[in-house]
């Protein structure tokens, strides 16, 4: 890493941008986390987390000498929520992102992250082909297209490293067609279309909220009559009710 930094300084006159993009994915997702041994765990953490931290440690002083810079970590939509060892390494990288943003901000160095979705990269297509059941299920829950080519990430990257993103640090931009929401299904039929009563499954909860609201309003009314204009102060400090501004 030191040699890389020295070469970049010679070639470009300094370092303003660092993009931590290297990661293991295919190599660490073939087993569930519960079956991951220490050797595999150490390898995944070494590349996906320590690799980014190590590069930031070496590059940050070069950026500070120039008055600041921008560090971008590639996390993953698969980290929200993490459901594999790969996702665990990426949510850890997000934690490193916010921590480095806090530590380096006073040096003018911004640290953000991009959360790519299912890109049409070689690794992505080999792990999740377009005809796989996982991809078809995910596509049904995505507002716009599920997959795109890696260059679809460039817009977010340019925003984060340019002056247009000068007020952003410690953030993650999910570029995934909305897949990270995982809640976009076909619109449910209305009760009249289902032929059933116009009462949703959440109706009891709404009634509960209504009853609680009535009780709260009742208590507030009692408090105002008993303790003056501030029922909260009246309940906690009856002797002060009506005397505090």
PDB file of N, CA and C in Angstrom, residues 41-124:
ATOM      1  N   UNK A  41     -12.982 -16.903   8.174  1.00  0.00           N
ATOM      2  CA  UNK A  41     -13.374 -15.648   8.799  1.00  0.00           C
ATOM      3  C   UNK A  41     -12.233 -14.633   8.720  1.00  0.00           C
ATOM      4  N   UNK A  42     -11.046 -15.062   9.095  1.00  0.00           N
ATOM      5  CA  UNK A  42      -9.897 -14.151   9.078  1.00  0.00           C
ATOM      6  C   UNK A  42      -9.610 -13.644   7.668  1.00  0.00           C
ATOM      7  N   UNK A  43      -9.759 -14.519   6.689  1.00  0.00           N
ATOM      8  CA  UNK A  43      -9.501 -14.119   5.300  1.00  0.00           C
ATOM      9  C   UNK A  43     -10.519 -13.085   4.833  1.00  0.00           C
ATOM     10  N   UNK A  44     -11.797 -13.328   5.133  1.00  0.00           N
ATOM     11  CA  UNK A  44     -12.836 -12.381   4.724  1.00  0.00           C
ATOM     12  C   UNK A  44     -12.675 -11.033   5.383  1.00  0.00           C
ATOM     13  N   UNK A  45     -12.384 -11.014   6.680  1.00  0.00           N
ATOM     14  CA  UNK A  45     -12.191  -9.753   7.398  1.00  0.00           C
ATOM     15  C   UNK A  45     -10.929  -9.052   6.912  1.00  0.00           C
ATOM     16  N   UNK A  46      -9.884  -9.820   6.639  1.00  0.00           N
ATOM     17  CA  UNK A  46      -8.619  -9.224   6.212  1.00  0.00           C
ATOM     18  C   UNK A  46      -8.774  -8.449   4.905  1.00  0.00           C
ATOM     19  N   UNK A  47      -9.537  -9.012   3.978  1.00  0.00           N
ATOM     20  CA  UNK A  47      -9.700  -8.354   2.680  1.00  0.00           C
ATOM     21  C   UNK A  47     -10.806  -7.296   2.721  1.00  0.00           C
ATOM     22  N   UNK A  48     -11.992  -7.682   3.187  1.00  0.00           N
ATOM     23  CA  UNK A  48     -13.161  -6.809   3.069  1.00  0.00           C
ATOM     24  C   UNK A  48     -13.178  -5.668   4.077  1.00  0.00           C
ATOM     25  N   UNK A  49     -12.535  -5.839   5.218  1.00  0.00           N
ATOM     26  CA  UNK A  49     -12.540  -4.788   6.243  1.00  0.00           C
ATOM     27  C   UNK A  49     -11.150  -4.196   6.455  1.00  0.00           C
ATOM     28  N   UNK A  50     -10.187  -5.030   6.822  1.00  0.00           N
ATOM     29  CA  UNK A  50      -8.861  -4.506   7.105  1.00  0.00           C
ATOM     30  C   UNK A  50      -8.216  -3.891   5.863  1.00  0.00           C
ATOM     31  N   UNK A  51      -8.491  -4.441   4.691  1.00  0.00           N
ATOM     32  CA  UNK A  51      -7.911  -3.876   3.468  1.00  0.00           C
ATOM     33  C   UNK A  51      -8.286  -2.417   3.300  1.00  0.00           C
ATOM     34  N   UNK A  52      -9.549  -2.087   3.550  1.00  0.00           N
ATOM     35  CA  UNK A  52     -10.001  -0.703   3.418  1.00  0.00           C
ATOM     36  C   UNK A  52      -9.402   0.172   4.515  1.00  0.00           C
ATOM     37  N   UNK A  53      -9.366  -0.346   5.747  1.00  0.00           N
ATOM     38  CA  UNK A  53      -8.797   0.432   6.850  1.00  0.00           C
ATOM     39  C   UNK A  53      -7.313   0.672   6.634  1.00  0.00           C
ATOM     40  N   UNK A  54      -6.611  -0.356   6.176  1.00  0.00           N
ATOM     41  CA  UNK A  54      -5.175  -0.232   5.924  1.00  0.00           C
ATOM     42  C   UNK A  54      -4.893   0.831   4.869  1.00  0.00           C
ATOM     43  N   UNK A  55      -5.656   0.807   3.784  1.00  0.00           N
ATOM     44  CA  UNK A  55      -5.460   1.817   2.727  1.00  0.00           C
ATOM     45  C   UNK A  55      -5.755   3.220   3.267  1.00  0.00           C
ATOM     46  N   UNK A  56      -6.800   3.346   4.070  1.00  0.00           N
ATOM     47  CA  UNK A  56      -7.137   4.659   4.633  1.00  0.00           C
ATOM     48  C   UNK A  56      -6.025   5.153   5.552  1.00  0.00           C
ATOM     49  N   UNK A  57      -5.450   4.265   6.343  1.00  0.00           N
ATOM     50  CA  UNK A  57      -4.372   4.661   7.252  1.00  0.00           C
ATOM     51  C   UNK A  57      -3.175   5.212   6.483  1.00  0.00           C
ATOM     52  N   UNK A  58      -2.864   4.586   5.368  1.00  0.00           N
ATOM     53  CA  UNK A  58      -1.692   5.015   4.586  1.00  0.00           C
ATOM     54  C   UNK A  58      -1.993   6.266   3.781  1.00  0.00           C
ATOM     55  N   UNK A  59      -3.187   6.349   3.197  1.00  0.00           N
ATOM     56  CA  UNK A  59      -3.495   7.433   2.267  1.00  0.00           C
ATOM     57  C   UNK A  59      -3.903   8.718   2.975  1.00  0.00           C
ATOM     58  N   UNK A  60      -4.540   8.611   4.136  1.00  0.00           N
ATOM     59  CA  UNK A  60      -5.047   9.806   4.813  1.00  0.00           C
ATOM     60  C   UNK A  60      -3.981  10.879   5.038  1.00  0.00           C
ATOM     61  N   UNK A  61      -2.768  10.548   5.464  1.00  0.00           N
ATOM     62  CA  UNK A  61      -1.756  11.602   5.645  1.00  0.00           C
ATOM     63  C   UNK A  61      -1.425  12.348   4.347  1.00  0.00           C
ATOM     64  N   UNK A  62      -1.450  11.635   3.224  1.00  0.00           N
ATOM     65  CA  UNK A  62      -1.202  12.299   1.934  1.00  0.00           C
ATOM     66  C   UNK A  62      -2.326  13.287   1.627  1.00  0.00           C
ATOM     67  N   UNK A  63      -3.557  12.895   1.932  1.00  0.00           N
ATOM     68  CA  UNK A  63      -4.682  13.797   1.713  1.00  0.00           C
ATOM     69  C   UNK A  63      -4.611  15.005   2.636  1.00  0.00           C
ATOM     70  N   UNK A  64      -4.267  14.759   3.895  1.00  0.00           N
ATOM     71  CA  UNK A  64      -4.203  15.854   4.864  1.00  0.00           C
ATOM     72  C   UNK A  64      -3.187  16.899   4.446  1.00  0.00           C
ATOM     73  N   UNK A  65      -2.093  16.475   3.828  1.00  0.00           N
ATOM     74  CA  UNK A  65      -1.068  17.413   3.364  1.00  0.00           C
ATOM     75  C   UNK A  65      -1.611  18.349   2.290  1.00  0.00           C
ATOM     76  N   UNK A  66      -2.624  17.899   1.571  1.00  0.00           N
ATOM     77  CA  UNK A  66      -3.218  18.709   0.496  1.00  0.00           C
ATOM     78  C   UNK A  66      -4.489  19.425   0.959  1.00  0.00           C
ATOM     79  N   UNK A  67      -4.783  19.332   2.245  1.00  0.00           N
ATOM     80  CA  UNK A  67      -5.947  20.027   2.772  1.00  0.00           C
ATOM     81  C   UNK A  67      -7.222  19.227   2.803  1.00  0.00           C
ATOM     82  N   UNK A  68      -7.149  17.952   2.455  1.00  0.00           N
ATOM     83  CA  UNK A  68      -8.338  17.105   2.520  1.00  0.00           C
ATOM     84  C   UNK A  68      -8.437  16.144   1.365  1.00  0.00           C
ATOM     85  N   UNK A  69      -9.526  15.415   1.331  1.00  0.00           N
ATOM     86  CA  UNK A  69      -9.746  14.439   0.269  1.00  0.00           C
ATOM     87  C   UNK A  69     -11.036  13.684   0.516  1.00  0.00           C
ATOM     88  N   UNK A  70     -11.233  12.641  -0.264  1.00  0.00           N
ATOM     89  CA  UNK A  70     -12.471  11.861  -0.170  1.00  0.00           C
ATOM     90  C   UNK A  70     -12.143  10.375  -0.249  1.00  0.00           C
ATOM     91  N   UNK A  71     -12.659   9.619   0.718  1.00  0.00           N
ATOM     92  CA  UNK A  71     -12.496   8.170   0.743  1.00  0.00           C
ATOM     93  C   UNK A  71     -13.858   7.531   0.544  1.00  0.00           C
ATOM     94  N   UNK A  72     -13.938   6.583  -0.373  1.00  0.00           N
ATOM     95  CA  UNK A  72     -15.186   5.887  -0.665  1.00  0.00           C
ATOM     96  C   UNK A  72     -14.986   4.399  -0.421  1.00  0.00           C
ATOM     97  N   UNK A  73     -15.828   3.825   0.417  1.00  0.00           N
ATOM     98  CA  UNK A  73     -15.804   2.390   0.665  1.00  0.00           C
ATOM     99  C   UNK A  73     -16.992   1.732  -0.033  1.00  0.00           C
ATOM    100  N   UNK A  74     -16.724   0.631  -0.722  1.00  0.00           N
ATOM    101  CA  UNK A  74     -17.806  -0.105  -1.366  1.00  0.00           C
ATOM    102  C   UNK A  74     -18.366  -1.111  -0.371  1.00  0.00           C
ATOM    103  N   UNK A  75     -19.555  -0.821   0.138  1.00  0.00           N
ATOM    104  CA  UNK A  75     -20.224  -1.789   1.004  1.00  0.00           C
ATOM    105  C   UNK A  75     -21.128  -2.642   0.117  1.00  0.00           C
ATOM    106  N   UNK A  76     -22.346  -2.901   0.505  1.00  0.00           N
ATOM    107  CA  UNK A  76     -23.216  -3.731  -0.328  1.00  0.00           C
ATOM    108  C   UNK A  76     -24.649  -3.629   0.163  1.00  0.00           C
ATOM    109  N   UNK A  77     -25.586  -3.682  -0.785  1.00  0.00           N
ATOM    110  CA  UNK A  77     -26.995  -3.757  -0.390  1.00  0.00           C
ATOM    111  C   UNK A  77     -27.262  -5.042   0.376  1.00  0.00           C
ATOM    112  N   UNK A  78     -26.394  -6.038   0.197  1.00  0.00           N
ATOM    113  CA  UNK A  78     -26.524  -7.298   0.908  1.00  0.00           C
ATOM    114  C   UNK A  78     -26.193  -7.195   2.384  1.00  0.00           C
ATOM    115  N   UNK A  79     -25.825  -6.006   2.832  1.00  0.00           N
ATOM    116  CA  UNK A  79     -25.546  -5.790   4.255  1.00  0.00           C
ATOM    117  C   UNK A  79     -26.762  -5.260   4.999  1.00  0.00           C
ATOM    118  N   UNK A  80     -27.845  -4.988   4.297  1.00  0.00           N
ATOM    119  CA  UNK A  80     -29.015  -4.348   4.907  1.00  0.00           C
ATOM    120  C   UNK A  80     -30.280  -5.191   4.718  1.00  0.00           C
ATOM    121  N   UNK A  81     -30.554  -6.158   5.564  1.00  0.00           N
ATOM    122  CA  UNK A  81     -29.713  -6.610   6.665  1.00  0.00           C
ATOM    123  C   UNK A  81     -28.714  -7.642   6.198  1.00  0.00           C
ATOM    124  N   UNK A  82     -27.653  -7.822   6.968  1.00  0.00           N
ATOM    125  CA  UNK A  82     -26.661  -8.850   6.641  1.00  0.00           C
ATOM    126  C   UNK A  82     -27.266 -10.225   6.864  1.00  0.00           C
ATOM    127  N   UNK A  83     -27.170 -11.087   5.852  1.00  0.00           N
ATOM    128  CA  UNK A  83     -27.709 -12.442   5.955  1.00  0.00           C
ATOM    129  C   UNK A  83     -26.700 -13.475   5.486  1.00  0.00           C
ATOM    130  N   UNK A  84     -25.429 -13.097   5.480  1.00  0.00           N
ATOM    131  CA  UNK A  84     -24.346 -13.999   5.102  1.00  0.00           C
ATOM    132  C   UNK A  84     -23.064 -13.445   5.705  1.00  0.00           C
ATOM    133  N   UNK A  85     -22.017 -14.253   5.675  1.00  0.00           N
ATOM    134  CA  UNK A  85     -20.734 -13.775   6.173  1.00  0.00           C
ATOM    135  C   UNK A  85     -20.269 -12.580   5.346  1.00  0.00           C
ATOM    136  N   UNK A  86     -20.503 -12.624   4.046  1.00  0.00           N
ATOM    137  CA  UNK A  86     -20.166 -11.472   3.190  1.00  0.00           C
ATOM    138  C   UNK A  86     -20.883 -10.226   3.680  1.00  0.00           C
ATOM    139  N   UNK A  87     -22.170 -10.348   3.965  1.00  0.00           N
ATOM    140  CA  UNK A  87     -22.915  -9.199   4.486  1.00  0.00           C
ATOM    141  C   UNK A  87     -22.374  -8.708   5.808  1.00  0.00           C
ATOM    142  N   UNK A  88     -21.926  -9.627   6.652  1.00  0.00           N
ATOM    143  CA  UNK A  88     -21.337  -9.238   7.936  1.00  0.00           C
ATOM    144  C   UNK A  88     -20.090  -8.386   7.713  1.00  0.00           C
ATOM    145  N   UNK A  89     -19.246  -8.789   6.769  1.00  0.00           N
ATOM    146  CA  UNK A  89     -18.028  -7.995   6.510  1.00  0.00           C
ATOM    147  C   UNK A  89     -18.375  -6.615   5.976  1.00  0.00           C
ATOM    148  N   UNK A  90     -19.464  -6.525   5.219  1.00  0.00           N
ATOM    149  CA  UNK A  90     -19.820  -5.238   4.631  1.00  0.00           C
ATOM    150  C   UNK A  90     -20.498  -4.308   5.629  1.00  0.00           C
ATOM    151  N   UNK A  91     -21.279  -4.860   6.549  1.00  0.00           N
ATOM    152  CA  UNK A  91     -21.855  -3.995   7.578  1.00  0.00           C
ATOM    153  C   UNK A  91     -20.756  -3.537   8.527  1.00  0.00           C
ATOM    154  N   UNK A  92     -19.727  -4.363   8.703  1.00  0.00           N
ATOM    155  CA  UNK A  92     -18.571  -3.935   9.487  1.00  0.00           C
ATOM    156  C   UNK A  92     -17.836  -2.801   8.772  1.00  0.00           C
ATOM    157  N   UNK A  93     -17.758  -2.880   7.453  1.00  0.00           N
ATOM    158  CA  UNK A  93     -17.108  -1.815   6.684  1.00  0.00           C
ATOM    159  C   UNK A  93     -17.897  -0.514   6.777  1.00  0.00           C
ATOM    160  N   UNK A  94     -19.211  -0.619   6.873  1.00  0.00           N
ATOM    161  CA  UNK A  94     -20.004   0.594   7.072  1.00  0.00           C
ATOM    162  C   UNK A  94     -19.669   1.219   8.425  1.00  0.00           C
ATOM    163  N   UNK A  95     -19.485   0.391   9.446  1.00  0.00           N
ATOM    164  CA  UNK A  95     -19.067   0.909  10.741  1.00  0.00           C
ATOM    165  C   UNK A  95     -17.718   1.594  10.676  1.00  0.00           C
ATOM    166  N   UNK A  96     -16.810   1.015   9.892  1.00  0.00           N
ATOM    167  CA  UNK A  96     -15.507   1.660   9.700  1.00  0.00           C
ATOM    168  C   UNK A  96     -15.656   2.991   8.968  1.00  0.00           C
ATOM    169  N   UNK A  97     -16.620   3.055   8.064  1.00  0.00           N
ATOM    170  CA  UNK A  97     -16.857   4.285   7.306  1.00  0.00           C
ATOM    171  C   UNK A  97     -17.271   5.428   8.226  1.00  0.00           C
ATOM    172  N   UNK A  98     -18.240   5.180   9.078  1.00  0.00           N
ATOM    173  CA  UNK A  98     -18.696   6.244   9.971  1.00  0.00           C
ATOM    174  C   UNK A  98     -17.618   6.606  11.004  1.00  0.00           C
ATOM    175  N   UNK A  99     -16.844   5.611  11.431  1.00  0.00           N
ATOM    176  CA  UNK A  99     -15.779   5.884  12.400  1.00  0.00           C
ATOM    177  C   UNK A  99     -14.673   6.730  11.777  1.00  0.00           C
ATOM    178  N   UNK A 100     -14.247   6.367  10.577  1.00  0.00           N
ATOM    179  CA  UNK A 100     -13.209   7.139   9.898  1.00  0.00           C
ATOM    180  C   UNK A 100     -13.710   8.541   9.551  1.00  0.00           C
ATOM    181  N   UNK A 101     -14.986   8.650   9.204  1.00  0.00           N
ATOM    182  CA  UNK A 101     -15.543   9.977   8.919  1.00  0.00           C
ATOM    183  C   UNK A 101     -15.440  10.870  10.145  1.00  0.00           C
ATOM    184  N   UNK A 102     -15.682  10.294  11.310  1.00  0.00           N
ATOM    185  CA  UNK A 102     -15.584  11.055  12.560  1.00  0.00           C
ATOM    186  C   UNK A 102     -14.137  11.435  12.864  1.00  0.00           C
ATOM    187  N   UNK A 103     -13.231  10.498  12.672  1.00  0.00           N
ATOM    188  CA  UNK A 103     -11.832  10.724  13.042  1.00  0.00           C
ATOM    189  C   UNK A 103     -11.091  11.649  12.070  1.00  0.00           C
ATOM    190  N   UNK A 104     -11.463  11.628  10.803  1.00  0.00           N
ATOM    191  CA  UNK A 104     -10.707  12.362   9.789  1.00  0.00           C
ATOM    192  C   UNK A 104     -11.362  13.672   9.352  1.00  0.00           C
ATOM    193  N   UNK A 105     -12.560  13.935   9.844  1.00  0.00           N
ATOM    194  CA  UNK A 105     -13.288  15.118   9.382  1.00  0.00           C
ATOM    195  C   UNK A 105     -12.547  16.420   9.607  1.00  0.00           C
ATOM    196  N   UNK A 106     -11.902  16.581  10.731  1.00  0.00           N
ATOM    197  CA  UNK A 106     -11.195  17.826  11.033  1.00  0.00           C
ATOM    198  C   UNK A 106      -9.983  18.046  10.139  1.00  0.00           C
ATOM    199  N   UNK A 107      -9.566  17.004   9.445  1.00  0.00           N
ATOM    200  CA  UNK A 107      -8.464  17.139   8.495  1.00  0.00           C
ATOM    201  C   UNK A 107      -8.964  17.413   7.083  1.00  0.00           C
ATOM    202  N   UNK A 108     -10.268  17.619   6.971  1.00  0.00           N
ATOM    203  CA  UNK A 108     -10.843  17.901   5.662  1.00  0.00           C
ATOM    204  C   UNK A 108     -11.051  16.664   4.811  1.00  0.00           C
ATOM    205  N   UNK A 109     -11.028  15.501   5.429  1.00  0.00           N
ATOM    206  CA  UNK A 109     -11.188  14.244   4.693  1.00  0.00           C
ATOM    207  C   UNK A 109     -12.593  13.708   4.936  1.00  0.00           C
ATOM    208  N   UNK A 110     -13.343  13.547   3.867  1.00  0.00           N
ATOM    209  CA  UNK A 110     -14.688  12.997   3.958  1.00  0.00           C
ATOM    210  C   UNK A 110     -14.639  11.497   3.655  1.00  0.00           C
ATOM    211  N   UNK A 111     -15.436  10.716   4.390  1.00  0.00           N
ATOM    212  CA  UNK A 111     -15.466   9.268   4.205  1.00  0.00           C
ATOM    213  C   UNK A 111     -16.920   8.830   4.047  1.00  0.00           C
ATOM    214  N   UNK A 112     -17.245   8.272   2.905  1.00  0.00           N
ATOM    215  CA  UNK A 112     -18.601   7.816   2.612  1.00  0.00           C
ATOM    216  C   UNK A 112     -18.556   6.415   2.018  1.00  0.00           C
ATOM    217  N   UNK A 113     -19.730   5.878   1.742  1.00  0.00           N
ATOM    218  CA  UNK A 113     -19.816   4.521   1.198  1.00  0.00           C
ATOM    219  C   UNK A 113     -20.876   4.445   0.117  1.00  0.00           C
ATOM    220  N   UNK A 114     -20.700   3.490  -0.768  1.00  0.00           N
ATOM    221  CA  UNK A 114     -21.689   3.163  -1.786  1.00  0.00           C
ATOM    222  C   UNK A 114     -22.132   1.726  -1.540  1.00  0.00           C
ATOM    223  N   UNK A 115     -23.444   1.498  -1.585  1.00  0.00           N
ATOM    224  CA  UNK A 115     -23.992   0.154  -1.410  1.00  0.00           C
ATOM    225  C   UNK A 115     -24.554  -0.354  -2.726  1.00  0.00           C
ATOM    226  N   UNK A 116     -23.735  -1.024  -3.535  1.00  0.00           N
ATOM    227  CA  UNK A 116     -24.238  -1.528  -4.813  1.00  0.00           C
ATOM    228  C   UNK A 116     -25.237  -2.660  -4.626  1.00  0.00           C
ATOM    229  N   UNK A 117     -26.179  -2.741  -5.538  1.00  0.00           N
ATOM    230  CA  UNK A 117     -27.104  -3.865  -5.560  1.00  0.00           C
ATOM    231  C   UNK A 117     -26.536  -4.991  -6.394  1.00  0.00           C
ATOM    232  N   UNK A 118     -27.392  -5.701  -7.096  1.00  0.00           N
ATOM    233  CA  UNK A 118     -26.948  -6.836  -7.918  1.00  0.00           C
ATOM    234  C   UNK A 118     -26.419  -6.334  -9.254  1.00  0.00           C
ATOM    235  N   UNK A 119     -25.158  -5.995  -9.289  1.00  0.00           N
ATOM    236  CA  UNK A 119     -24.561  -5.511 -10.529  1.00  0.00           C
ATOM    237  C   UNK A 119     -24.271  -6.671 -11.478  1.00  0.00           C
ATOM    238  N   UNK A 120     -24.205  -6.342 -12.747  1.00  0.00           N
ATOM    239  CA  UNK A 120     -23.897  -7.349 -13.770  1.00  0.00           C
ATOM    240  C   UNK A 120     -22.385  -7.477 -13.938  1.00  0.00           C
ATOM    241  N   UNK A 121     -21.708  -7.655 -12.829  1.00  0.00           N
ATOM    242  CA  UNK A 121     -20.269  -7.908 -12.876  1.00  0.00           C
ATOM    243  C   UNK A 121     -20.042  -9.397 -13.098  1.00  0.00           C
ATOM    244  N   UNK A 122     -18.813  -9.775 -13.426  1.00  0.00           N
ATOM    245  CA  UNK A 122     -18.521 -11.197 -13.635  1.00  0.00           C
ATOM    246  C   UNK A 122     -18.824 -12.000 -12.375  1.00  0.00           C
ATOM    247  N   UNK A 123     -18.402 -11.459 -11.230  1.00  0.00           N
ATOM    248  CA  UNK A 123     -18.639 -12.174  -9.974  1.00  0.00           C
ATOM    249  C   UNK A 123     -20.128 -12.253  -9.663  1.00  0.00           C
ATOM    250  N   UNK A 124     -20.831 -11.136  -9.870  1.00  0.00           N
ATOM    251  CA  UNK A 124     -22.251 -11.118  -9.568  1.00  0.00           C
ATOM    252  C   UNK A 124     -23.047 -12.074 -10.435  1.00  0.00           C
TER     253      UNK A 124
END
